[in-house]
Tab-separated table of C-alpha atoms and ligand atoms in Angstrom:
chain	number	residue	atom	x	y	z
A	1	MET	CA	31.533	-29.448	-4.782
A	2	ASN	CA	28.068	-28.582	-6.035
A	3	ASN	CA	26.173	-31.809	-6.552
A	4	TYR	CA	23.283	-30.506	-8.566
A	5	GLU	CA	22.175	-30.733	-12.160
A	6	GLY	CA	21.268	-27.156	-12.949
A	7	LEU	CA	19.612	-25.806	-16.061
A	8	LYS	CA	22.602	-24.280	-17.790
A	9	GLU	CA	20.626	-22.480	-20.476
A	10	PHE	CA	19.391	-20.004	-17.894
A	11	LYS	CA	21.868	-17.195	-17.598
A	12	ILE	CA	20.821	-14.737	-14.969
A	13	GLU	CA	22.501	-11.388	-14.444
A	14	ILE	CA	23.479	-11.209	-10.813
A	15	PRO	CA	25.066	-8.244	-9.053
A	16	LYS	CA	28.824	-8.297	-8.472
A	17	SER	CA	28.448	-8.372	-4.703
A	18	VAL	CA	26.207	-11.438	-4.854
A	19	LYS	CA	28.722	-13.155	-7.104
A	20	LEU	CA	31.440	-12.253	-4.651
A	21	ILE	CA	29.567	-13.737	-1.696
A	22	ILE	CA	28.864	-16.920	-3.645
A	23	ASN	CA	32.526	-17.155	-4.727
A	24	VAL	CA	33.901	-16.690	-1.231
A	25	LEU	CA	31.593	-19.386	0.125
A	26	GLU	CA	32.465	-21.782	-2.693
A	27	GLU	CA	36.195	-21.199	-2.356
A	28	ASN	CA	35.842	-22.278	1.229
A	29	GLY	CA	34.161	-25.531	0.339
A	30	PHE	CA	30.506	-24.529	0.755
A	31	GLU	CA	27.599	-24.377	-1.635
A	32	ALA	CA	25.819	-21.098	-2.262
A	33	PHE	CA	22.957	-19.918	-4.466
A	34	ALA	CA	20.890	-16.834	-5.054
A	35	VAL	CA	17.389	-17.901	-4.092
A	36	GLY	CA	13.704	-16.999	-3.951
A	37	GLY	CA	12.261	-13.645	-4.966
A	38	CYS	CA	15.421	-12.355	-6.665
A	39	VAL	CA	15.626	-15.354	-8.990
A	40	ARG	CA	11.911	-15.179	-9.772
A	41	ASP	CA	12.016	-11.425	-10.460
A	42	THR	CA	15.122	-11.568	-12.622
A	43	ILE	CA	13.593	-14.290	-14.799
A	44	LEU	CA	10.467	-12.157	-15.099
A	45	GLY	CA	12.521	-9.115	-16.084
A	46	ARG	CA	11.535	-7.320	-12.896
A	47	ASN	CA	13.931	-5.519	-10.630
A	48	PRO	CA	14.481	-7.593	-7.445
A	49	GLN	CA	13.994	-5.710	-4.187
A	50	ASP	CA	16.833	-7.550	-2.533
A	51	TRP	CA	19.109	-10.523	-3.130
A	52	ASP	CA	18.971	-13.476	-0.774
A	53	ILE	CA	21.561	-16.212	-0.689
A	54	THR	CA	21.141	-19.739	0.574
A	55	THR	CA	24.184	-21.767	1.588
A	56	SER	CA	25.351	-25.021	3.105
A	57	ALA	CA	27.623	-23.034	5.453
A	58	LEU	CA	26.488	-22.643	9.058
A	59	PRO	CA	25.904	-19.117	10.369
A	60	GLU	CA	29.177	-19.120	12.348
A	61	GLN	CA	31.044	-20.238	9.229
A	62	VAL	CA	29.471	-17.432	7.204
A	63	LYS	CA	30.429	-14.923	9.871
A	64	ALA	CA	34.013	-16.125	9.862
A	65	LEU	CA	34.364	-15.514	6.115
A	66	PHE	CA	33.184	-11.904	5.867
A	67	ASN	CA	34.403	-8.740	7.521
A	68	ARG	CA	31.112	-7.117	8.224
A	69	THR	CA	28.110	-9.198	9.223
A	70	ILE	CA	24.978	-8.664	11.271
A	71	ASP	CA	23.184	-11.377	13.235
A	72	THR	CA	19.795	-10.810	11.654
A	73	GLY	CA	18.101	-14.026	12.674
A	74	ILE	CA	20.894	-16.282	13.658
A	75	GLN	CA	18.602	-18.837	15.350
A	76	HIS	CA	16.915	-19.299	11.951
A	77	GLY	CA	20.257	-19.382	10.199
A	78	THR	CA	20.273	-15.869	8.763
A	79	VAL	CA	23.324	-13.629	8.756
A	80	THR	CA	23.377	-10.356	6.864
A	81	VAL	CA	26.624	-9.830	4.981
A	82	MET	CA	27.416	-6.165	4.353
A	83	ILE	CA	29.187	-5.294	1.129
A	84	LYS	CA	29.645	-1.663	0.217
A	85	ARG	CA	26.932	-0.719	2.664
A	86	VAL	CA	24.367	-3.010	1.089
A	87	GLY	CA	23.134	-5.947	3.142
A	88	TYR	CA	22.651	-9.447	1.730
A	89	GLU	CA	20.816	-12.051	3.755
A	90	VAL	CA	22.762	-15.281	3.757
A	91	THR	CA	20.737	-18.148	5.214
A	92	THR	CA	21.852	-21.676	5.957
A	93	TYR	CA	19.913	-24.441	4.161
A	94	ARG	CA	17.183	-25.365	6.555
A	95	VAL	CA	14.139	-27.521	7.028
A	96	ASP	CA	11.315	-26.327	9.185
A	97	GLY	CA	10.148	-28.496	12.075
A	98	GLU	CA	6.500	-29.015	13.048
A	99	TYR	CA	4.127	-26.083	12.804
A	100	ASN	CA	1.698	-26.130	15.680
A	101	ASP	CA	0.444	-22.578	15.728
A	102	GLY	CA	-0.157	-21.963	12.009
A	103	ARG	CA	2.402	-19.187	12.084
A	104	HIS	CA	5.914	-20.457	12.609
A	105	PRO	CA	7.769	-23.703	12.984
A	106	ASP	CA	8.401	-24.958	16.505
A	107	SER	CA	12.039	-25.411	15.520
A	108	VAL	CA	14.277	-25.153	12.509
A	109	GLU	CA	16.951	-27.586	11.565
A	110	PHE	CA	19.872	-27.015	9.274
A	111	THR	CA	20.424	-29.393	6.393
A	112	SER	CA	23.159	-29.920	3.856
A	113	ASN	CA	20.703	-30.456	1.018
A	114	LEU	CA	19.574	-27.520	-1.095
A	115	ILE	CA	16.441	-29.300	-2.323
A	116	GLU	CA	15.269	-29.767	1.267
A	117	ASP	CA	15.603	-26.017	1.723
A	118	LEU	CA	13.671	-25.256	-1.455
A	119	LYS	CA	10.862	-27.576	-0.342
A	120	ARG	CA	10.001	-25.411	2.656
A	121	ARG	CA	9.378	-22.365	0.451
A	122	ASP	CA	5.849	-21.222	-0.308
A	123	PHE	CA	5.315	-21.192	-4.090
A	124	THR	CA	7.001	-22.915	-7.001
A	125	ILE	CA	8.043	-19.577	-8.521
A	126	ASN	CA	9.702	-18.694	-5.195
A	127	ALA	CA	11.516	-21.998	-4.854
A	128	MET	CA	14.214	-21.640	-7.515
A	129	ALA	CA	17.910	-21.183	-6.845
A	130	TYR	CA	20.659	-19.939	-9.123
A	131	ASN	CA	24.411	-20.185	-9.181
A	132	PRO	CA	26.484	-18.953	-12.130
A	133	THR	CA	28.386	-22.213	-12.576
A	134	VAL	CA	25.622	-24.696	-11.708
A	135	GLY	CA	22.813	-22.841	-13.457
A	136	LEU	CA	19.193	-22.807	-12.347
A	137	ILE	CA	17.877	-25.312	-9.835
A	138	ASP	CA	14.161	-25.669	-10.445
A	139	ALA	CA	12.999	-28.779	-8.649
A	140	PHE	CA	9.292	-27.828	-8.571
A	141	ASP	CA	8.795	-26.478	-12.077
A	142	GLY	CA	8.780	-22.828	-11.148
A	143	ILE	CA	9.709	-22.012	-14.728
A	144	GLY	CA	6.662	-23.916	-15.973
A	145	ASP	CA	4.446	-21.943	-13.597
A	146	ILE	CA	6.029	-18.682	-14.689
A	147	GLU	CA	5.179	-19.634	-18.269
A	148	ARG	CA	1.654	-20.636	-17.255
A	149	LYS	CA	1.410	-17.520	-15.082
A	150	LEU	CA	0.401	-19.492	-12.028
A	151	ILE	CA	0.821	-19.176	-8.289
A	152	LYS	CA	1.080	-22.725	-7.040
A	153	CYS	CA	2.161	-24.113	-3.691
A	154	VAL	CA	5.236	-26.280	-3.381
A	155	GLY	CA	3.809	-29.658	-2.325
A	156	VAL	CA	0.297	-30.092	-0.900
A	157	ALA	CA	-1.368	-26.684	-0.697
A	158	GLU	CA	-3.531	-27.424	2.321
A	159	GLU	CA	-0.525	-28.613	4.306
A	160	ARG	CA	1.515	-25.575	3.342
A	161	PHE	CA	-1.210	-23.108	4.335
A	162	GLY	CA	-1.771	-25.125	7.492
A	163	GLU	CA	1.861	-24.523	8.455
A	164	ASP	CA	1.774	-20.775	7.913
A	165	ALA	CA	-1.563	-19.096	7.233
A	166	LEU	CA	0.123	-15.931	5.983
A	167	ARG	CA	0.917	-17.819	2.773
A	168	ILE	CA	-2.813	-17.614	1.959
A	169	LEU	CA	-2.578	-13.858	1.660
A	170	ARG	CA	0.851	-14.019	0.020
A	171	ALA	CA	-0.658	-16.090	-2.792
A	172	VAL	CA	-3.106	-13.323	-3.635
A	173	ARG	CA	-0.418	-10.672	-3.182
A	174	PHE	CA	1.906	-12.375	-5.699
A	175	SER	CA	-0.998	-12.850	-8.081
A	176	ALA	CA	-1.642	-9.088	-7.862
A	177	GLN	CA	2.024	-8.128	-8.275
A	178	LEU	CA	2.656	-10.452	-11.199
A	179	GLY	CA	-0.794	-10.559	-12.800
A	180	PHE	CA	-0.834	-14.360	-12.311
A	181	GLU	CA	-3.780	-16.643	-11.612
A	182	ILE	CA	-3.902	-18.949	-8.620
A	183	GLU	CA	-3.700	-22.637	-9.492
A	184	ASN	CA	-6.852	-24.697	-8.756
A	185	ASP	CA	-5.731	-26.810	-5.811
A	186	THR	CA	-3.989	-23.845	-4.279
A	187	MET	CA	-7.214	-21.843	-4.663
A	188	LYS	CA	-9.331	-24.557	-3.086
A	189	ALA	CA	-6.998	-24.699	-0.105
A	190	ILE	CA	-7.181	-20.905	0.209
A	191	GLU	CA	-10.970	-21.026	0.312
A	192	LYS	CA	-10.885	-23.752	2.905
A	193	LEU	CA	-8.257	-22.248	5.172
A	194	ALA	CA	-8.895	-18.492	4.807
A	195	PRO	CA	-10.437	-18.345	8.316
A	196	THR	CA	-7.075	-19.393	9.790
A	197	LEU	CA	-5.617	-16.020	8.787
A	198	GLU	CA	-7.118	-14.890	12.059
A	199	LYS	CA	-3.986	-16.248	13.792
A	200	ILE	CA	-1.623	-13.951	11.894
A	201	SER	CA	-0.363	-10.722	13.429
A	202	ALA	CA	-1.636	-7.381	12.171
A	203	GLU	CA	1.866	-6.305	11.094
A	204	ARG	CA	2.421	-9.294	8.820
A	205	ILE	CA	-1.058	-8.896	7.334
A	206	ARG	CA	-0.443	-5.220	6.674
A	207	VAL	CA	2.845	-5.815	4.869
A	208	GLU	CA	1.188	-8.231	2.456
A	209	MET	CA	-1.927	-6.107	2.039
A	210	GLU	CA	0.161	-3.075	1.218
A	211	LYS	CA	2.087	-4.988	-1.433
A	212	LEU	CA	-1.233	-6.105	-2.888
A	213	ILE	CA	-2.821	-2.651	-2.997
A	214	VAL	CA	0.179	-0.826	-4.484
A	215	SER	CA	0.525	-3.465	-7.206
A	216	ASN	CA	-0.678	-3.197	-10.800
A	217	HIS	CA	-3.683	-5.360	-9.893
A	218	PRO	CA	-5.493	-3.945	-6.887
A	219	ASP	CA	-8.526	-5.666	-8.449
A	220	LYS	CA	-7.185	-8.905	-6.954
A	221	LEU	CA	-8.791	-7.698	-3.740
A	222	ILE	CA	-11.904	-9.146	-5.324
A	223	THR	CA	-10.203	-12.560	-5.333
A	224	ALA	CA	-9.410	-12.011	-1.668
A	225	TYR	CA	-13.091	-11.200	-1.112
A	226	LYS	CA	-14.458	-14.145	-3.073
A	227	SER	CA	-12.167	-16.625	-1.353
A	228	GLY	CA	-13.117	-15.449	2.134
A	229	ILE	CA	-9.842	-13.701	2.979
A	230	THR	CA	-11.137	-10.168	3.463
A	231	LYS	CA	-13.926	-11.507	5.657
A	232	VAL	CA	-11.226	-12.304	8.197
A	233	ILE	CA	-8.663	-9.541	7.766
A	234	PHE	CA	-10.768	-6.682	6.385
A	235	PRO	CA	-14.507	-7.349	6.871
A	236	GLU	CA	-15.292	-3.718	6.073
A	237	PHE	CA	-14.363	-4.481	2.469
A	238	ASP	CA	-17.008	-7.225	2.330
A	239	LYS	CA	-19.576	-4.657	3.437
A	240	MET	CA	-18.516	-2.445	0.526
A	241	MET	CA	-18.761	-5.351	-1.915
A	242	GLU	CA	-22.244	-6.040	-0.601
A	243	CYS	CA	-23.374	-2.413	-0.778
A	244	PRO	CA	-25.165	-1.526	-4.035
A	245	GLN	CA	-25.357	2.077	-5.199
A	246	ASN	CA	-28.808	2.706	-6.541
A	247	THR	CA	-28.126	6.237	-7.658
A	248	PRO	CA	-27.790	7.645	-11.168
A	249	TYR	CA	-24.195	8.642	-10.356
A	250	HIS	CA	-22.917	5.101	-10.094
A	251	LYS	CA	-22.855	1.890	-12.043
A	252	TYR	CA	-20.812	-0.244	-9.640
A	253	ASN	CA	-21.328	-1.419	-6.100
A	254	VAL	CA	-19.192	0.399	-3.514
A	255	GLY	CA	-16.469	-2.267	-3.523
A	256	GLU	CA	-16.103	-2.402	-7.311
A	257	HIS	CA	-16.156	1.373	-7.492
A	258	THR	CA	-13.403	1.437	-4.860
A	259	ILE	CA	-11.206	-0.784	-7.025
A	260	LYS	CA	-11.657	1.549	-10.012
A	261	VAL	CA	-10.641	4.492	-7.892
A	262	MET	CA	-7.550	2.636	-6.648
A	263	GLU	CA	-6.579	1.909	-10.245
A	264	ASN	CA	-6.753	5.606	-11.018
A	265	VAL	CA	-4.537	6.997	-8.267
A	266	GLU	CA	-0.754	6.776	-8.190
A	267	ASN	CA	0.659	3.547	-6.795
A	268	THR	CA	1.977	4.882	-3.505
A	269	LYS	CA	0.811	3.252	-0.335
A	270	GLU	CA	-0.682	6.517	0.960
A	271	MET	CA	-2.836	7.128	-2.107
A	272	ARG	CA	-3.849	3.498	-2.504
A	273	TRP	CA	-4.974	3.367	1.144
A	274	ALA	CA	-6.871	6.624	0.695
A	275	ALA	CA	-8.616	5.258	-2.401
A	276	LEU	CA	-9.327	1.929	-0.715
A	277	LEU	CA	-10.885	3.603	2.300
A	278	HIS	CA	-12.497	6.677	0.749
A	279	ASP	CA	-16.036	5.238	0.659
A	280	ILE	CA	-15.699	2.932	3.652
A	281	GLY	CA	-18.452	4.938	5.377
A	282	LYS	CA	-21.032	4.352	2.650
A	283	PRO	CA	-22.551	1.080	3.909
A	284	GLN	CA	-23.338	2.823	7.198
A	285	ALA	CA	-24.612	6.029	5.642
A	286	ILE	CA	-27.366	4.628	3.418
A	287	THR	CA	-30.672	6.484	3.376
A	288	TYR	CA	-33.499	6.158	0.862
A	289	ASP	CA	-34.985	8.970	-1.141
A	290	LYS	CA	-38.347	10.232	0.141
A	291	LYS	CA	-39.846	10.536	-3.343
A	292	ASP	CA	-38.154	7.548	-4.927
A	293	PRO	CA	-37.729	4.831	-2.291
A	294	GLU	CA	-35.480	2.767	-4.609
A	295	ARG	CA	-32.924	5.513	-4.774
A	296	MET	CA	-30.121	5.646	-2.223
A	297	HIS	CA	-28.247	8.539	-0.684
A	298	PHE	CA	-25.019	8.437	1.283
A	299	TYR	CA	-25.077	11.790	3.042
A	300	GLY	CA	-22.217	12.274	5.461
A	301	HIS	CA	-20.416	9.105	4.382
A	302	ALA	CA	-17.058	10.852	4.159
A	303	HIS	CA	-17.080	11.929	7.778
A	304	VAL	CA	-18.272	8.580	9.174
A	305	GLY	CA	-15.799	6.979	6.794
A	306	ALA	CA	-12.880	8.941	8.235
A	307	GLU	CA	-13.632	7.458	11.660
A	308	ILE	CA	-13.930	3.919	10.347
A	309	ALA	CA	-10.774	4.331	8.245
A	310	GLN	CA	-8.817	5.478	11.261
A	311	LYS	CA	-9.963	2.466	13.270
A	312	ILE	CA	-8.979	0.059	10.511
A	313	MET	CA	-5.542	1.621	10.085
A	314	ARG	CA	-4.919	1.535	13.831
A	315	ARG	CA	-5.960	-2.090	13.917
A	316	LEU	CA	-3.424	-2.790	11.165
A	317	LYS	CA	-0.745	-0.994	13.214
A	318	MET	CA	0.001	1.560	10.539
A	319	ASP	CA	2.305	4.483	11.272
A	320	ASN	CA	0.689	7.654	12.604
A	321	LYS	CA	1.760	9.829	9.719
A	322	THR	CA	0.039	7.639	7.143
A	323	ILE	CA	-3.028	7.242	9.357
A	324	LYS	CA	-3.353	10.996	9.678
A	325	PHE	CA	-2.867	11.686	5.978
A	326	VAL	CA	-5.326	9.015	4.844
A	327	THR	CA	-7.924	9.995	7.443
A	328	ARG	CA	-7.792	13.607	6.281
A	329	LEU	CA	-8.255	12.595	2.658
A	330	VAL	CA	-11.168	10.273	3.422
A	331	TYR	CA	-12.787	13.079	5.409
A	332	CYS	CA	-12.584	15.653	2.622
A	333	HIS	CA	-12.867	13.497	-0.508
A	334	ASP	CA	-16.528	14.340	-1.077
A	335	ASP	CA	-16.129	18.123	-0.616
A	336	ARG	CA	-17.429	20.029	-3.637
A	337	PRO	CA	-16.286	23.614	-3.167
A	338	VAL	CA	-18.012	25.038	-6.236
A	339	GLN	CA	-21.149	22.907	-6.294
A	340	TYR	CA	-23.411	25.926	-5.916
A	341	GLU	CA	-21.278	28.720	-7.240
A	342	LYS	CA	-18.060	28.760	-9.233
A	343	SER	CA	-16.006	31.410	-7.517
A	344	PRO	CA	-12.352	31.785	-6.597
A	345	VAL	CA	-13.352	32.606	-3.014
A	346	ASN	CA	-15.009	29.228	-2.613
A	347	VAL	CA	-11.854	27.498	-3.814
A	348	ARG	CA	-9.653	29.505	-1.450
A	349	ILE	CA	-11.937	28.590	1.454
A	350	SER	CA	-11.735	24.960	0.415
A	351	VAL	CA	-7.927	25.063	0.239
A	352	HIS	CA	-7.983	26.563	3.710
A	353	ASN	CA	-10.312	23.873	5.069
A	354	ILE	CA	-8.630	20.902	3.442
A	355	GLY	CA	-5.054	22.198	3.703
A	356	LYS	CA	-2.610	23.325	1.052
A	357	ASP	CA	-0.281	20.482	2.013
A	358	ILE	CA	-2.689	17.816	0.782
A	359	TYR	CA	-4.809	19.700	-1.716
A	360	ASP	CA	-3.136	18.223	-4.792
A	361	LYS	CA	-3.742	14.751	-3.327
A	362	TYR	CA	-7.387	15.641	-2.660
A	363	LEU	CA	-7.706	16.661	-6.323
A	364	GLU	CA	-6.067	13.434	-7.458
A	365	LEU	CA	-8.535	11.416	-5.398
A	366	VAL	CA	-11.522	13.413	-6.673
A	367	TYR	CA	-10.351	12.864	-10.247
A	368	ALA	CA	-9.976	9.122	-9.680
A	369	ASP	CA	-13.379	9.057	-7.983
A	370	PHE	CA	-14.965	10.411	-11.179
A	371	GLN	CA	-13.304	7.645	-13.197
A	372	GLY	CA	-15.227	5.103	-11.149
A	373	LYS	CA	-18.641	6.697	-11.684
A	374	SER	CA	-21.362	6.411	-14.323
A	375	ASP	CA	-21.305	8.726	-17.342
A	376	TYR	CA	-24.050	10.712	-15.680
A	377	GLY	CA	-21.899	10.959	-12.554
A	378	LYS	CA	-18.956	12.148	-14.612
A	379	GLU	CA	-20.924	14.820	-16.462
A	380	LYS	CA	-22.359	16.160	-13.269
A	381	GLY	CA	-19.643	17.977	-11.521
A	382	PHE	CA	-16.563	17.194	-13.594
A	383	ASP	CA	-16.407	20.713	-14.971
A	384	GLY	CA	-16.582	21.892	-11.353
A	385	TYR	CA	-13.549	19.744	-10.591
A	386	LEU	CA	-11.651	21.234	-13.540
A	387	TYR	CA	-12.505	24.728	-12.346
A	388	VAL	CA	-11.280	23.992	-8.818
A	389	LYS	CA	-8.067	22.473	-10.145
A	390	LYS	CA	-7.319	25.524	-12.261
A	391	GLN	CA	-8.036	27.911	-9.408
A	392	TYR	CA	-5.855	25.840	-7.086
A	393	GLU	CA	-2.976	25.984	-9.569
A	394	GLU	CA	-3.285	29.765	-9.600
A	395	ILE	CA	-3.248	29.846	-5.816
A	396	VAL	CA	0.001	27.885	-5.802
A	397	GLU	CA	1.566	29.858	-8.625
A	398	ASN	CA	0.773	33.215	-7.090
A	399	ASP	CA	1.465	32.172	-3.521
A	400	ILE	CA	-1.997	33.178	-2.444
A	401	CYS	CA	-2.619	33.062	1.274
A	402	THR	CA	-5.006	30.359	2.492
A	403	SER	CA	-3.817	29.886	6.072
A	404	LYS	CA	-3.017	31.952	9.151
A	405	LYS	CA	0.673	31.257	8.857
A	406	GLU	CA	0.722	32.772	5.375
A	407	LEU	CA	-0.736	36.088	6.579
A	408	LYS	CA	1.677	38.971	6.233
A	409	ILE	CA	1.074	39.835	9.869
A	410	THR	CA	1.954	37.883	13.008
A	411	GLY	CA	0.865	37.805	16.634
A	412	LYS	CA	4.006	39.781	17.472
A	413	ASP	CA	2.985	42.523	15.039
A	414	LEU	CA	-0.403	42.712	16.736
A	415	ILE	CA	1.153	43.099	20.183
A	416	ALA	CA	3.456	45.791	18.806
A	417	ILE	CA	0.425	47.834	17.766
A	418	GLY	CA	-1.104	47.513	21.197
A	419	CYS	CA	-3.249	44.409	20.977
A	420	PRO	CA	-3.628	42.695	24.370
A	421	LYS	CA	-1.948	39.304	24.747
A	422	GLY	CA	-4.013	36.122	24.973
A	423	GLU	CA	-6.630	34.290	23.002
A	424	ILE	CA	-7.752	37.419	21.238
A	425	ILE	CA	-4.632	37.288	19.043
A	426	GLY	CA	-5.674	34.012	17.516
A	427	ASP	CA	-9.213	35.301	17.012
A	428	ILE	CA	-8.004	38.416	15.255
A	429	LEU	CA	-5.697	36.447	12.949
A	430	GLU	CA	-8.639	34.174	12.171
A	431	ASN	CA	-10.786	37.166	11.266
A	432	LEU	CA	-8.021	38.695	9.172
A	433	LEU	CA	-7.663	35.417	7.332
A	434	LYS	CA	-11.383	35.409	6.541
A	435	LYS	CA	-11.003	38.835	4.964
A	436	VAL	CA	-7.906	37.779	3.042
A	437	LEU	CA	-9.617	34.634	1.744
A	438	ASP	CA	-12.348	36.937	0.501
A	439	ASN	CA	-9.874	39.397	-0.999
A	440	PRO	CA	-6.242	38.280	-1.346
A	441	LYS	CA	-5.094	41.835	-2.106
A	442	LEU	CA	-5.563	42.679	1.568
A	443	ASN	CA	-2.622	40.470	2.493
A	444	GLN	CA	-0.163	43.328	3.066
A	445	LYS	CA	1.273	44.184	6.424
A	446	GLU	CA	0.159	47.811	6.578
A	447	ILE	CA	-3.351	47.085	5.405
A	448	LEU	CA	-3.726	44.195	7.861
A	449	LYS	CA	-2.406	46.355	10.701
A	450	ASP	CA	-5.036	48.974	9.906
A	451	ILE	CA	-7.832	46.419	9.848
A	452	ALA	CA	-6.556	44.749	13.003
A	453	GLY	CA	-6.533	48.135	14.754
A	454	THR	CA	-10.332	48.148	14.576
A	455	MET	CA	-10.575	44.699	16.142
A	456	PHE	CA	-9.343	45.226	19.693
B	501	LIG	P1	9.444	-9.608	-2.335
B	501	LIG	O1	9.722	-9.208	-3.715
B	501	LIG	O2	8.174	-9.053	-1.824
B	501	LIG	O3	10.580	-9.440	-1.373
B	501	LIG	P2	10.005	-12.397	-1.995
B	501	LIG	O4	9.565	-13.599	-2.761
B	501	LIG	O5	11.449	-12.066	-2.002
B	501	LIG	O6	9.136	-11.188	-2.475
B	501	LIG	P3	10.242	-12.457	0.823
B	501	LIG	O7	9.175	-12.305	1.859
B	501	LIG	O8	11.331	-11.474	0.738
B	501	LIG	O9	9.477	-12.614	-0.544
B	501	LIG	O10	10.855	-13.919	1.057
B	501	LIG	C1	11.984	-14.416	0.348
B	501	LIG	C2	11.766	-15.884	0.017
B	501	LIG	O11	11.590	-16.629	1.219
B	501	LIG	C3	10.527	-16.178	-0.814
B	501	LIG	O12	10.767	-16.028	-2.180
B	501	LIG	C4	10.210	-17.596	-0.421
B	501	LIG	O13	11.060	-18.495	-1.081
B	501	LIG	C5	10.573	-17.629	1.043
B	501	LIG	N1	9.452	-17.274	1.936
B	501	LIG	C6	9.150	-16.048	2.441
B	501	LIG	N2	8.084	-16.076	3.238
B	501	LIG	C7	7.669	-17.351	3.241
B	501	LIG	C8	6.613	-18.049	3.906
B	501	LIG	N3	5.747	-17.400	4.687
B	501	LIG	N4	6.506	-19.365	3.709
B	501	LIG	C9	7.385	-20.033	2.921
B	501	LIG	N5	8.394	-19.454	2.275
B	501	LIG	C10	8.550	-18.133	2.436
B	502	LIG	MG1	12.422	-10.461	-0.886
């Protein structure tokens, strides 16, 4: 039934449900294999995100064999089979027709030959298939490239990138996720065809970029820069790479510094975006010192940066929640609450301004920012950071009020003691908050009522 010579020595652990799907298809006279990312990741000892199955059965035949299926992309041959509430994409062996737009094939055709299906896949490490009885099908030496730690196109790289330009970015993304290098011919084709990424939709670009920046190797952004990729999809990054920092605080250019900061924040998409964009305003904020014309300043870069960051994230069609969070962090990342005076009041005011909800993230970004500076930059101000962190922890521990909604008095209370309705209520609460930030002990209902009584 299966006509392939598989490598039997490869035994891959596959989930029961995947085995079940393969068995059902085989019992009904079809071929079926786990394929692509799940095979690659299992061989690498990584946890696959999802399990895809490739089969000789046509979509209608797949649907007839399983109780619960979803027509995910039936025109491309994909049916999702649901087993115990988990979905498995089962796709009919296919060959892609002509690509005329550099994004997708004009048509797809089903085939009965597994190797034909594997040929259309992007990289050798992604073009392996596995079946428990046949073993591993590795027609393009994916195993060899895993051993050599290489990202290499299946077939002629230029042709493959010409078909779908997104593969150019995927190459760098996989190299970042796996810590692999990009094979020479593949790299040359990337450099040649990087401009064609312009045809790819913002959503698809964002998905790949996000995978790249949350990976263990955000430094591969430099590869994307050197090969001309960021010039097309993220030109603001090129400006950072081309922006030196002639100040005693720094030893890297803005782009290299940015990478260091990314490496030092947690690997969530929110924090990696915040780190990536935190200094995006610097190239536009350059001024030169009056006394020492070699020396640069970047006054106000955080606030300009917040605007630029927001534009970039909108362009990449990111969700509003992430855009808002990242924009806020970019805006405040350069705040130094105790630069002139170490006092708890200054920290409380800062927590009020920045927001308790994101203050721990602000501190994480500030910490990472120091890791990307010169020793001089680290000495200057790091003790201030430690002071702020400690004060912030006390604020959290003792539930200290830093916002209007944490005041022990409300607008209703004010009306009850005779305050007129209207805007004045907000103003009074604002004034009460100022006093409480100055002296947290005042945050008691009776005391606040007394103070408020003198305000209207
Ligand atoms: P991830 O772990 O991010 O899911 P993956 O390798 O599974 O990585 P997917 O985008 O889920 O990537 O695609 C599954 C498989 O489909 C790939 O392994 C590859 O064989 C093939 N594939 C996906 N996108 C492309 C593409 N643009 N061009 C060619 N083949 C592709
Ligand atoms: Mg996948």
